[in-house]
Coordinates of C-alpha atoms in Angstrom, one line a residue:
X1 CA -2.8 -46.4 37.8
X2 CA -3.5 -44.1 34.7
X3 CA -4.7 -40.8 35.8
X4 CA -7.5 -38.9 33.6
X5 CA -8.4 -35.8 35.5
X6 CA -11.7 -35.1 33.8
X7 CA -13.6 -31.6 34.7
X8 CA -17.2 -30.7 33.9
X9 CA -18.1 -29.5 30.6
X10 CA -18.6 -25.8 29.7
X11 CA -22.1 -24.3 29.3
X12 CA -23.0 -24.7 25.7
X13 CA -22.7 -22.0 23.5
X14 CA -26.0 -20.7 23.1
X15 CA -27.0 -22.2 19.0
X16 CA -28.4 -18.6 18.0
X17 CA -25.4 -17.1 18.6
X18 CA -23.5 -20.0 16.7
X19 CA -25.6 -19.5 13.6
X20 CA -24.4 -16.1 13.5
X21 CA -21.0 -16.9 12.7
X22 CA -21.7 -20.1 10.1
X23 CA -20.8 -17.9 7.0
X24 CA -18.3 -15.1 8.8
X25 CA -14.8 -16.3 7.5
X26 CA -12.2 -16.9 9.8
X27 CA -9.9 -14.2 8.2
X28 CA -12.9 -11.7 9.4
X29 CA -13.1 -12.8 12.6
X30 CA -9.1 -12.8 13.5
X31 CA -9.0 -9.5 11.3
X32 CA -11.4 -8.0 14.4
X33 CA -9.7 -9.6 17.2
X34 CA -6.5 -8.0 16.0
X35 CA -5.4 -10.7 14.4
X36 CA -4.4 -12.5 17.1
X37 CA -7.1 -15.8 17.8
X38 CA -5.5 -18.3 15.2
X39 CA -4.8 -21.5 15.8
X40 CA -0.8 -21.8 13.7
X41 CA 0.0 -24.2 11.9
X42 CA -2.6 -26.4 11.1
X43 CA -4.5 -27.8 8.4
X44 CA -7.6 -29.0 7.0
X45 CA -7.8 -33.0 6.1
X46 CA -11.4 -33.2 5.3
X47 CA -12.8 -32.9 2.0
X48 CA -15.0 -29.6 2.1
X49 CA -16.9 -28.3 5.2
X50 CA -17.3 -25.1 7.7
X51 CA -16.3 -26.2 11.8
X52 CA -18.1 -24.6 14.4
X53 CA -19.2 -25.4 18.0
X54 CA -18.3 -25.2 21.5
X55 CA -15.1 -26.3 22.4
X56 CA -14.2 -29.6 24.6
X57 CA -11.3 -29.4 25.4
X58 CA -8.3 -32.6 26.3
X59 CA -4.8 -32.3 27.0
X60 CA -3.0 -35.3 26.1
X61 CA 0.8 -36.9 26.8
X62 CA 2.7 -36.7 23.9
X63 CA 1.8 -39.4 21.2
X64 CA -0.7 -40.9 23.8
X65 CA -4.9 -40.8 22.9
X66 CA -6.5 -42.4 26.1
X67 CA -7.9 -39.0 27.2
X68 CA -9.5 -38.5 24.1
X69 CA -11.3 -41.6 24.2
X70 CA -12.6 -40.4 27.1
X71 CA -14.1 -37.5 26.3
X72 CA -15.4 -39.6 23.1
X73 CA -17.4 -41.0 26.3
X74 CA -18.6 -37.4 27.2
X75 CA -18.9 -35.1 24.3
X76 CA -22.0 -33.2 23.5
X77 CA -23.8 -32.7 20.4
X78 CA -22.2 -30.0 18.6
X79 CA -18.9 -29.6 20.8
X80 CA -15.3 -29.6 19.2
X81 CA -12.8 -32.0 20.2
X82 CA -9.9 -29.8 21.1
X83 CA -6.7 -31.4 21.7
X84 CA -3.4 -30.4 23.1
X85 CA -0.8 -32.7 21.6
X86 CA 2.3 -30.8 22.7
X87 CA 2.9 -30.4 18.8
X88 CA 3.8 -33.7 18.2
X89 CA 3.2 -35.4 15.2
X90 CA 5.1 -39.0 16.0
X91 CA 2.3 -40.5 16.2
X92 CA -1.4 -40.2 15.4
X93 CA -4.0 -38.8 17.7
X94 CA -7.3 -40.0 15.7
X95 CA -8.5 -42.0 13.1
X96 CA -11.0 -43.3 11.3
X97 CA -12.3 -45.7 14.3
X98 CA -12.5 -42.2 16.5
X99 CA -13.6 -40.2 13.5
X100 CA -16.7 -42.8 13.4
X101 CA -17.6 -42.4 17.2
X102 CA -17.4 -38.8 17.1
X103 CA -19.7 -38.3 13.7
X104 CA -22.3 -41.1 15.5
X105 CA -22.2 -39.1 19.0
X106 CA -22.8 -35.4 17.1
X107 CA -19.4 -33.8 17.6
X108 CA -19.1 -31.0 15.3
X109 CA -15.0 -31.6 14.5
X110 CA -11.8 -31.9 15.6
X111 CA -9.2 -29.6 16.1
X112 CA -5.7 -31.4 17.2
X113 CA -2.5 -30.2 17.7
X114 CA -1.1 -33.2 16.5
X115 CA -1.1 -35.8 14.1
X116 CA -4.2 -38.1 12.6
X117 CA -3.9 -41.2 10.6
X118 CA -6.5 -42.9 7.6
X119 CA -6.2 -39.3 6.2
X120 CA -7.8 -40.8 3.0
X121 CA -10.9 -41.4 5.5
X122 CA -10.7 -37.5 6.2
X123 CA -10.5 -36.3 2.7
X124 CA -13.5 -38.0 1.7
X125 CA -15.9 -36.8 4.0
X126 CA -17.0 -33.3 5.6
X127 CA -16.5 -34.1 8.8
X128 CA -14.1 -31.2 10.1
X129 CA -10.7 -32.1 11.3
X130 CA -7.7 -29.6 11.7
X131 CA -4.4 -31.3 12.6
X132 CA -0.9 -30.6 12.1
X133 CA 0.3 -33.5 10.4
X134 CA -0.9 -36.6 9.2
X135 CA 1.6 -40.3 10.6
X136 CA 0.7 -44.1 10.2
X137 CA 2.1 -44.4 13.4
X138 CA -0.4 -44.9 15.9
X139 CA -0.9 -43.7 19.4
X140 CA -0.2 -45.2 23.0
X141 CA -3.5 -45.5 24.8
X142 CA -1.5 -45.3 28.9
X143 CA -2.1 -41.4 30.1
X144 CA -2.0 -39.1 32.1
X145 CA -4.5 -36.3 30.5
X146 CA -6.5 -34.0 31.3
X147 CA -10.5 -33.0 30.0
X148 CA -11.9 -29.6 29.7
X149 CA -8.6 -27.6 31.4
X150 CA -7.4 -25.0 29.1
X151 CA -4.9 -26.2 26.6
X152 CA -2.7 -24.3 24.4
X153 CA -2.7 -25.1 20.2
X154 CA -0.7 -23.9 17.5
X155 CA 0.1 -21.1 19.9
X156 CA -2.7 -19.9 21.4
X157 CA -4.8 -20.8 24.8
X158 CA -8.4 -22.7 24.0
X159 CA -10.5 -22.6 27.3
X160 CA -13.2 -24.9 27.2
X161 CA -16.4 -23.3 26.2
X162 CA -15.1 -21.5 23.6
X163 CA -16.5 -20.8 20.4
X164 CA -14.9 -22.7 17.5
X165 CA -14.9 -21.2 13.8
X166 CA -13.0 -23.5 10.6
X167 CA -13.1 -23.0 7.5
X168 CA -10.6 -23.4 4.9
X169 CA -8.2 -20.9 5.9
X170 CA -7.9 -22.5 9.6
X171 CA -9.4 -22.1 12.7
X172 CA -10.0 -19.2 14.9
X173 CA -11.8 -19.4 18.5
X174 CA -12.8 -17.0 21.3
X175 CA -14.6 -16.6 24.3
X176 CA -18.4 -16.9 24.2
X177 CA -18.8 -13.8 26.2
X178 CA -17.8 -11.5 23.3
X179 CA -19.6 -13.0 20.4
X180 CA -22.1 -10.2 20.3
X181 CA -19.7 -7.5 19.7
X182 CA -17.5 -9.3 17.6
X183 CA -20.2 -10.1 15.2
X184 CA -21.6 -6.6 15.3
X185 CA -17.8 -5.6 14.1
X186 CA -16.9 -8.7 11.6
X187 CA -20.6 -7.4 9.9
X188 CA -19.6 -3.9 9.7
X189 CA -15.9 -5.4 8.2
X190 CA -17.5 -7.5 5.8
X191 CA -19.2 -4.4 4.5
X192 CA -16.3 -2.2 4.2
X193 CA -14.3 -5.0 2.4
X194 CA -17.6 -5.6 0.3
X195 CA -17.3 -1.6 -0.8
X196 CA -14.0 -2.0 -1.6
X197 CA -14.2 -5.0 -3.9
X198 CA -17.0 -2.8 -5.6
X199 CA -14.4 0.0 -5.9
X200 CA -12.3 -2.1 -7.4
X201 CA -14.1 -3.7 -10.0
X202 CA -15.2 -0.1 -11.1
X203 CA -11.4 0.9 -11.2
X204 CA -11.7 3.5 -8.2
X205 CA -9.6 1.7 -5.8
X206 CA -6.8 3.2 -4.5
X207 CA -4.2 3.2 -1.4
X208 CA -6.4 5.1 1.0
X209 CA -8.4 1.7 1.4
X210 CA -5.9 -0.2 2.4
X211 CA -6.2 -0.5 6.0
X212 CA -10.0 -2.0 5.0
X213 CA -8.5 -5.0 3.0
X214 CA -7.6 -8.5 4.6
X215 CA -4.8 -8.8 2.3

């Protein structure tokens, strides 16, 4: 008998607080978390877009989608699919059959440590998705897996409830409970780098700033 140990979901993140962070880049917001909350090594298939939401999170077996068809049957409007596909990229996670379900059920994105497939399907729209490689191969559809457990991608631990930020750098996430600070201090950086840019278009710029700069 498969097994799918499925959890509640997380409290939504409240959508005031979201909106905040819609136009903060996610070098900012790692920048003020010491850069640590980044999501390695993967990459952007859609065409153009910004990713941002509350995260849902699904651990998968290795090469095996069932779980996330699951939570396909449980998702929110405006939560991220997060997936924990053990980095493998043998075979494909999602496609354009689950991209479909997810756009018609609200899902803000997805974000899987893993490999899709129908990447031309990805590339020409703005739905968000974030995956680490792209195979024709496709998935098994047996189990076990897990919903909204913490899972670990490209490095990091996602805990369900989390906000998501994507944009085309990558993805970023962290706990709801420190938005309001963080966006006081990704505010006050974006105003320091915003003086520096000004001192160096007026040819003032010089290595005391450094420490300001993202790179």
């Amino acid at each position: 008998m498969t097994t799918i140990t499925r959890n509640p979901a997380p409290p939504s993140v409240d959508p005031d607080l979201l909106a905040a962070f819609r136009d903060v880049a996610t070098a900012t917001i790692s920048d003020c978390l010491d850069r640590m909350p980044v999501l390695s090594g993967l990459r952007a298939f859609h065409r153009r877009g910004r990713l941002l939401g509350t995260a849902f999170t699904v651990r998968v077996r290795a090469g095996d989608n069932l779980a996330i068809h699951q939570a396909l049957e449980e998702v929110r409007r405006g939560d991220v699919i997060v997936v924990d596909g053990g980095d493998d990229t043998s075979r494909a996670l999602v496609g354009d059959i689950m991209k479909a379900i997810a756009e018609s059920r609200g899902v803000a994105g997805f974000v899987i440590d893993g490999a899709v497939r129908d990447s031309d399907a990805f590339a020409d729209a703005d739905f968000p998705c974030y995956a680490r490689a792209a195979t024709p191969r496709g998935p098994f559809k047996t189990g076990p897996g897990a919903i909204n457990v913490p899972v670990c991608v490209g490095g990091w631990t996602v805990n369900p409830g989390d906000v998501v930020v994507g944009d085309a750098d990558g993805v970023v996430t962290f706990a709801p409970d420190i938005a309001t600070p963080l966006i006081e201090a990704v505010r006050a950086q974006a105003a320091r780098e915003t003086e520096v840019l000004a001192l160096i278009r007026a040819g003032r710029y010089d290595g005391r700033y450094a420490r300001v700069a993202k790179a």
